[in-house]
GROMACS .gro file of C-alpha atoms in nm:
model
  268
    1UNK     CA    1 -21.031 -13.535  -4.176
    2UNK     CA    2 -21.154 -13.257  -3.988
    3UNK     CA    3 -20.862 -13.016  -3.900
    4UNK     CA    4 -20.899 -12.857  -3.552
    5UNK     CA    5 -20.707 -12.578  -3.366
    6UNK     CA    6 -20.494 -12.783  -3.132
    7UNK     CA    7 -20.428 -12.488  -2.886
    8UNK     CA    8 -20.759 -12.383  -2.844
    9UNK     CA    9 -20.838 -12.734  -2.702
   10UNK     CA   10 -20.871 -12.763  -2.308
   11UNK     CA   11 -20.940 -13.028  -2.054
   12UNK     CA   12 -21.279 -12.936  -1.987
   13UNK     CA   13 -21.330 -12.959  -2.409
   14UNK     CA   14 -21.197 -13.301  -2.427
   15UNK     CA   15 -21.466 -13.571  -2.519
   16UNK     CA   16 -21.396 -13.934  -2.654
   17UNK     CA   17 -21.359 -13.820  -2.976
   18UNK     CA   18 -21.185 -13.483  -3.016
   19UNK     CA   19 -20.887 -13.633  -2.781
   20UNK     CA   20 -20.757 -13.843  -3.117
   21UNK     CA   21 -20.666 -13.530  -3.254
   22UNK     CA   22 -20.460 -13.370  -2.979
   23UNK     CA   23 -20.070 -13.559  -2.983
   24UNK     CA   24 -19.847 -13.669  -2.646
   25UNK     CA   25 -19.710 -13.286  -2.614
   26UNK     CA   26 -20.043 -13.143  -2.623
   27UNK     CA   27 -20.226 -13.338  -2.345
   28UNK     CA   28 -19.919 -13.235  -2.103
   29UNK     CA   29 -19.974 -12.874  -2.238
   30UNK     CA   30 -20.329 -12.924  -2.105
   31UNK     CA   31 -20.245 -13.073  -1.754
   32UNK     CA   32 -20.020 -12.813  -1.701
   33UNK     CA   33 -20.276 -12.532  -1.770
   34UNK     CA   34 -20.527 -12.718  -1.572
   35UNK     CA   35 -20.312 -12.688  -1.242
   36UNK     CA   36 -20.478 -12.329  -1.207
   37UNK     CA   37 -20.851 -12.449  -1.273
   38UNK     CA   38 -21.008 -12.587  -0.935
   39UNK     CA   39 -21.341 -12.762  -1.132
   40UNK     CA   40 -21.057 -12.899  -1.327
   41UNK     CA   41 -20.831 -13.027  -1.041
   42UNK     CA   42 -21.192 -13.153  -0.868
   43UNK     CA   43 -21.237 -13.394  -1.171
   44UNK     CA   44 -20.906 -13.458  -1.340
   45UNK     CA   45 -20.934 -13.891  -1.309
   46UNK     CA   46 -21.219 -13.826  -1.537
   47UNK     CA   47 -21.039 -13.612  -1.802
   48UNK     CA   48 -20.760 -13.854  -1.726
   49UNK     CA   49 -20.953 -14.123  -1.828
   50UNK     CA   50 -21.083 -13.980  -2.146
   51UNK     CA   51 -20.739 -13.908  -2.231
   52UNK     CA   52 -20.630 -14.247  -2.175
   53UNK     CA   53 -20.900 -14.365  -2.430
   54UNK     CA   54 -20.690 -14.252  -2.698
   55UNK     CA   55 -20.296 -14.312  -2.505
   56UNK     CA   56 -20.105 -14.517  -2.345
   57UNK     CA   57 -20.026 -14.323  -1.955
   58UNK     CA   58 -19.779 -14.490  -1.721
   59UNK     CA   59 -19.617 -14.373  -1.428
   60UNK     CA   60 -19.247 -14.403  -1.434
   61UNK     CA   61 -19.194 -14.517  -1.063
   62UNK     CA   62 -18.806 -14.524  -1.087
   63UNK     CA   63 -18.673 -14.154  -1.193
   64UNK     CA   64 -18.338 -14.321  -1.387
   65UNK     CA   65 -18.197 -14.134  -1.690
   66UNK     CA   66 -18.186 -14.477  -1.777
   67UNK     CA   67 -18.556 -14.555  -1.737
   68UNK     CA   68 -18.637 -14.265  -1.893
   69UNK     CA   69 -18.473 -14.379  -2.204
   70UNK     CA   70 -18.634 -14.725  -2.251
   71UNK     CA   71 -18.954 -14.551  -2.255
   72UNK     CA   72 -18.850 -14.343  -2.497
   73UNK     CA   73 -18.700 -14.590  -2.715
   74UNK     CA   74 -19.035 -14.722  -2.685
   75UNK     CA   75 -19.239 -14.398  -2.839
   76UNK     CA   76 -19.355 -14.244  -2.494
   77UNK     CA   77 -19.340 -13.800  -2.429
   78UNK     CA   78 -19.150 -13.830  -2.061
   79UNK     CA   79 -19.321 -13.523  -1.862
   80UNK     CA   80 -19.445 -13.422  -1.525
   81UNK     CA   81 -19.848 -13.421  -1.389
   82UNK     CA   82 -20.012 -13.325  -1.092
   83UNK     CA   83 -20.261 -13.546  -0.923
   84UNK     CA   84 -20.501 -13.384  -0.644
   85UNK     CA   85 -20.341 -13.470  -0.328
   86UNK     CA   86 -20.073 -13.640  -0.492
   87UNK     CA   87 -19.688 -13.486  -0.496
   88UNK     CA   88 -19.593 -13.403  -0.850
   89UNK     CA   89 -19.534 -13.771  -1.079
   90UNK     CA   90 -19.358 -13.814  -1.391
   91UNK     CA   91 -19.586 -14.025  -1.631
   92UNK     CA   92 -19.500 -14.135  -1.986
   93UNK     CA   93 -19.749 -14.061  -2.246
   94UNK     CA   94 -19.779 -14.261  -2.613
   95UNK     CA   95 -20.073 -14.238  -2.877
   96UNK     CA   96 -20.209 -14.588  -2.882
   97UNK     CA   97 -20.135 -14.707  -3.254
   98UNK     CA   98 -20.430 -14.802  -3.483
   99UNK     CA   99 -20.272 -15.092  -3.599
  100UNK     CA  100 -20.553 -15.365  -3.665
  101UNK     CA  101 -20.921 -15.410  -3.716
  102UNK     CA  102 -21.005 -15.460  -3.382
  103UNK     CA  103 -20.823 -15.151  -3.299
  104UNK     CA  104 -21.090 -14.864  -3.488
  105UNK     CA  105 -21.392 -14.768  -3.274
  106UNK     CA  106 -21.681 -14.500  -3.339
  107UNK     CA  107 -21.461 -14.255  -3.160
  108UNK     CA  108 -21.154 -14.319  -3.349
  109UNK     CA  109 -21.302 -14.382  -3.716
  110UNK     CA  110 -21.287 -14.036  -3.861
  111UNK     CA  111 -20.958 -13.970  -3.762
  112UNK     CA  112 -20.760 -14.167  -3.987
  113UNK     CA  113 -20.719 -14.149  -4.398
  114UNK     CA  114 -20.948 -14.359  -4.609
  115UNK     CA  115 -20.532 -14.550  -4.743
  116UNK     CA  116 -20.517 -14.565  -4.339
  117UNK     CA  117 -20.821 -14.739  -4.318
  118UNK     CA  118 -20.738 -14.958  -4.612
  119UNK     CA  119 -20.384 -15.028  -4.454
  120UNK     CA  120 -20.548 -15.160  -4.156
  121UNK     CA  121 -20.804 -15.404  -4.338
  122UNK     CA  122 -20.523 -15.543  -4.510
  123UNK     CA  123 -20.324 -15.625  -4.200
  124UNK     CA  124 -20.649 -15.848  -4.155
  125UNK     CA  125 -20.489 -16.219  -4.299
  126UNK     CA  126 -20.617 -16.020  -4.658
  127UNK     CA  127 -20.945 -16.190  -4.630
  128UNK     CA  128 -21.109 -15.890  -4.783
  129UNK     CA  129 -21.428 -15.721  -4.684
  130UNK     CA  130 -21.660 -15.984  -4.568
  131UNK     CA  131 -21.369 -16.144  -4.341
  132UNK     CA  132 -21.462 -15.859  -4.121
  133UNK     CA  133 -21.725 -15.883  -3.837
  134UNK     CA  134 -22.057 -15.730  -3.890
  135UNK     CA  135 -21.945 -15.511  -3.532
  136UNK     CA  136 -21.610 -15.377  -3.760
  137UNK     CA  137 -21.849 -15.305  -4.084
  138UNK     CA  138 -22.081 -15.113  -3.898
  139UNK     CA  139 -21.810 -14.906  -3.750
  140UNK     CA  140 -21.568 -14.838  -4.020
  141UNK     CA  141 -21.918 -14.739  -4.232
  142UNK     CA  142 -22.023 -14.478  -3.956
  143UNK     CA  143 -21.729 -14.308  -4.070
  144UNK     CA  144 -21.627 -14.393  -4.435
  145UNK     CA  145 -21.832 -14.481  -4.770
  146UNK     CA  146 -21.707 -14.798  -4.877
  147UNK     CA  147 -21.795 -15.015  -5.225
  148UNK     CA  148 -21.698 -15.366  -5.351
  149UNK     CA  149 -21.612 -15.539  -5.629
  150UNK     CA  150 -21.471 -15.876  -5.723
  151UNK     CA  151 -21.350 -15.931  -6.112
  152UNK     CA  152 -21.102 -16.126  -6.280
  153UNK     CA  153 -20.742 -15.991  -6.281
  154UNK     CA  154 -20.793 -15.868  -6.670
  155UNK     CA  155 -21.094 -15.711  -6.645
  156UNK     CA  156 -21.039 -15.519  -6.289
  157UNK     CA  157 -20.829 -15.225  -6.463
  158UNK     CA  158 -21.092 -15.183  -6.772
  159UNK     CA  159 -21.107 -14.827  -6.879
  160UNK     CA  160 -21.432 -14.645  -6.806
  161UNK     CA  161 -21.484 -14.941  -6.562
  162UNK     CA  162 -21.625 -14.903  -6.153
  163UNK     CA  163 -21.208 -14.929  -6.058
  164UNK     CA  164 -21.185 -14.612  -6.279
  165UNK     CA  165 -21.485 -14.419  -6.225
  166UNK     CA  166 -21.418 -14.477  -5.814
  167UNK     CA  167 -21.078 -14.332  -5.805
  168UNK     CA  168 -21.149 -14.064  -5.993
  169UNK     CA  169 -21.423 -13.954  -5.751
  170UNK     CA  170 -21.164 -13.993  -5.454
  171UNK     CA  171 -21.213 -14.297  -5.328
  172UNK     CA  172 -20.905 -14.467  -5.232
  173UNK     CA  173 -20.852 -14.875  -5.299
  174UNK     CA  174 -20.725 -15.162  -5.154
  175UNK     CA  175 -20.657 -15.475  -5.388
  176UNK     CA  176 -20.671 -15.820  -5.268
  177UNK     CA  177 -20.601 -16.134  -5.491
  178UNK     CA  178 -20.794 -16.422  -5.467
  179UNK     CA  179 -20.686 -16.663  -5.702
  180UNK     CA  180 -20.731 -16.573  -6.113
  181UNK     CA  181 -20.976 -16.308  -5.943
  182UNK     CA  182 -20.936 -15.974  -5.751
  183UNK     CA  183 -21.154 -15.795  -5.453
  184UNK     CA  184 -21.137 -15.430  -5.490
  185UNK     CA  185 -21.223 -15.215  -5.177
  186UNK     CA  186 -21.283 -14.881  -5.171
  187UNK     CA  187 -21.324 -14.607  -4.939
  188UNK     CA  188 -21.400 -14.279  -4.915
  189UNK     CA  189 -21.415 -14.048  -4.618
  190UNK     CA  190 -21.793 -13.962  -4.546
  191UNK     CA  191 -21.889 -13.568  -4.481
  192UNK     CA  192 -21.903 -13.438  -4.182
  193UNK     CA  193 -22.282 -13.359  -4.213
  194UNK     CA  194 -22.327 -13.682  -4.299
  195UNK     CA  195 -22.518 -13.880  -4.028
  196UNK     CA  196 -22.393 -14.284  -4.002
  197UNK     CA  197 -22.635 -14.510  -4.225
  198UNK     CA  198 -22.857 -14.745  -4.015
  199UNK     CA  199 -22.813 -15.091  -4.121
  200UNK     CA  200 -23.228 -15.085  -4.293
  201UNK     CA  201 -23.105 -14.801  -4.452
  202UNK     CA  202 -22.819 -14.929  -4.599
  203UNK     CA  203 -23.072 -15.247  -4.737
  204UNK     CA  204 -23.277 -14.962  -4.903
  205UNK     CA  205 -23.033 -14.812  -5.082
  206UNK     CA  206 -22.899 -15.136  -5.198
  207UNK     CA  207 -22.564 -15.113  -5.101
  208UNK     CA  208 -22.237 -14.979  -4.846
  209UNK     CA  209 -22.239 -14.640  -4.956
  210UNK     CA  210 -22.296 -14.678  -5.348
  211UNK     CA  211 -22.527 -14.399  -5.549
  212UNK     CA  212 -22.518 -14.431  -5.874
  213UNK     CA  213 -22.352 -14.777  -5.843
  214UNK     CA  214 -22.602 -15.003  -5.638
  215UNK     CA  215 -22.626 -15.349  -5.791
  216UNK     CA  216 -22.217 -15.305  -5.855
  217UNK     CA  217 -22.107 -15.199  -5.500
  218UNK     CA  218 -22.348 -15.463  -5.303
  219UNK     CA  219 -22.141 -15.644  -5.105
  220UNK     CA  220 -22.165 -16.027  -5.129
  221UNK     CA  221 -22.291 -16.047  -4.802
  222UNK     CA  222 -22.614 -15.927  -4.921
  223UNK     CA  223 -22.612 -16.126  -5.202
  224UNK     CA  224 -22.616 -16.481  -4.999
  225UNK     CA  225 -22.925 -16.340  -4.806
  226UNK     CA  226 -23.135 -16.245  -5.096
  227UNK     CA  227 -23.400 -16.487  -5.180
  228UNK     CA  228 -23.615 -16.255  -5.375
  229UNK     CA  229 -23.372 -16.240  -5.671
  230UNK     CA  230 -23.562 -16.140  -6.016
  231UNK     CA  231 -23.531 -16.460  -6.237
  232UNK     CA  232 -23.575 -16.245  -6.565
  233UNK     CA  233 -23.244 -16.188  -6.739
  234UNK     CA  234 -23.126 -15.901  -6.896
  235UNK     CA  235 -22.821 -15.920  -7.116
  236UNK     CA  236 -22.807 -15.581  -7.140
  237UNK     CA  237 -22.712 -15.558  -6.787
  238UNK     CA  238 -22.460 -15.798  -6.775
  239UNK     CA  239 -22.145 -15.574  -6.725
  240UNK     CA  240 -21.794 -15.609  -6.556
  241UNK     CA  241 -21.963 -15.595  -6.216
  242UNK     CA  242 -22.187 -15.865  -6.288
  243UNK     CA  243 -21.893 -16.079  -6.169
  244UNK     CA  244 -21.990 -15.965  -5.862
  245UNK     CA  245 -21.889 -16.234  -5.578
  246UNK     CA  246 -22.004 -16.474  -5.439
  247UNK     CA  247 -21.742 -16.765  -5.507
  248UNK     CA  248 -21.787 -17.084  -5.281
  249UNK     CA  249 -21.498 -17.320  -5.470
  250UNK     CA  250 -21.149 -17.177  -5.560
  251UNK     CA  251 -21.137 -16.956  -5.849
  252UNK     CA  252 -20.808 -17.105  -6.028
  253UNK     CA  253 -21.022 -17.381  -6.071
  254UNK     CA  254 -21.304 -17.237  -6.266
  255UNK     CA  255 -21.333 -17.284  -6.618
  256UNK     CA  256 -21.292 -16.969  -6.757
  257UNK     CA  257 -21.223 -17.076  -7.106
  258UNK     CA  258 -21.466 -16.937  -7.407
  259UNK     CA  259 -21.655 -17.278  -7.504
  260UNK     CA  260 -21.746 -17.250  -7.114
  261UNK     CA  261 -21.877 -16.941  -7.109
  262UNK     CA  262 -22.090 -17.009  -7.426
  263UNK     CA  263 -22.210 -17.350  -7.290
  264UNK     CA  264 -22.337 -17.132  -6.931
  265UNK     CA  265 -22.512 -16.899  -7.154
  266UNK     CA  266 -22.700 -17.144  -7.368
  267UNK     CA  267 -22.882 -17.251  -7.063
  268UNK     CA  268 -23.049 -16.875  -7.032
   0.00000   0.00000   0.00000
């Protein structure tokens, strides 16, 4: 993630973005400061609303030492603001959490870890990748480079395999069993120069942020959609990720046993 110098944020260089990186005792830091600004003071409801894009901001109505501690106990900064026109309020301030799916926006996305990111698809009842809505997909992948794979428990781990190769370029993964079978999802935060992928874009390069992985890292998603599939087969290309995903009955019922395997490949 981008690292930022904290203090040399203001008010006026606030946007929906840059306020995710700025915690509770910083934006009272900034009210305070703003106090002596009057193009400040003239628009604070709008930085206050920016601000509350990324927290939670509630006026505590009844000054108690008592009060004061039940919002505490519940993860709010207790301070003082100014409104214009208003006398001086005490407000609790708390990050809002980044908890579930529906939780990550384009403003948030790059400000969380790729195992962050991860953590939070799994909270989603561990349907893996395509249990997310195309809305979610296109967000998290504005943000992070992600890849698929689906492969039988034994064969997920083989050495020199995608698993491998993936977390040894940085990518950090999620595992989700399914049955005798396992999804791997991985993720990798994208460079900041890196512009978002259009979804077209992402069709032309055959994948969710693959290189020199394409066919292996297409999600299935693209796979139900593609009627233009090459009928030649090429044995030589049948490799771990050609167990790549798209599984419509339960996988502990396959027939994974080797006189099945040879009977499916007599009919090629």
């Amino acid at each position: 993630m981008k690292s930022i110098d904290k203090k040399a944020l203001t008010l006026k260089t606030l946007n929906k973005s840059n306020i995710w990186d700025v915690q509770e005792n910083d934006v009272f830091r900034m009210l305070e400061s703003a106090e002596k600004d009057a193009d400040i003071k003239d628009n604070i409801r709008h930085y206050i609303d920016i601000i509350k894009g990324a927290f939670e901001v509630e006026e505590i109505k009844v000054d108690r030492p008592e009060v004061v501690k039940k919002y505490e106990a519940r993860g709010f900064k207790v301070g003082m603001i100014r409104m214009p026109e208003s006398p001086e309020m005490k407000v609790g301030i708390k990050k809002r959490p980044i908890m579930r799916v529906t939780d990550l926006t384009y403003e948030n996305i790059r400000h969380i870890s790729a195992e962050k990111l991860l953590e939070v698809i799994d909270r989603n009842f561990g349907g893996g990748w395509d249990s997310l809505s195309q809305s979610i997909q296109d967000i998290i992948q504005s943000g992070f480079d992600i890849s698929t794979t689906t492969l039988p428990k034994d064969r997920l781990h083989k050495a020199g395999g995608m698993y491998e190769k993936k977390v040894a370029d940085g990518f950090a993964v999620l595992e989700i069993p399914k049955g005798a079978w396992i999804e791997a999802i991985f993720a990798k935060l994208k460079p900041e120069s890196e512009k978002p992928r259009l979804k077209f874009e992402q069709d032309e390069a055959g994948g969710f942020g693959s290189d020199e992985d394409e066919d292996e890292d297409l999600p299935e998603v693209d796979d139900k959609f593609d009627d233009d599939d090459d009928d030649t087969f090429d044995e030589d290309k049948l490799t771990e990720e050609s167990y790549r995903t798209t599984i419509e009955e339960n996988p502990e019922d396959l027939d994974l046993t080797a006189e099945s395997v040879a009977d499916d490949e007599d009919e090629y």
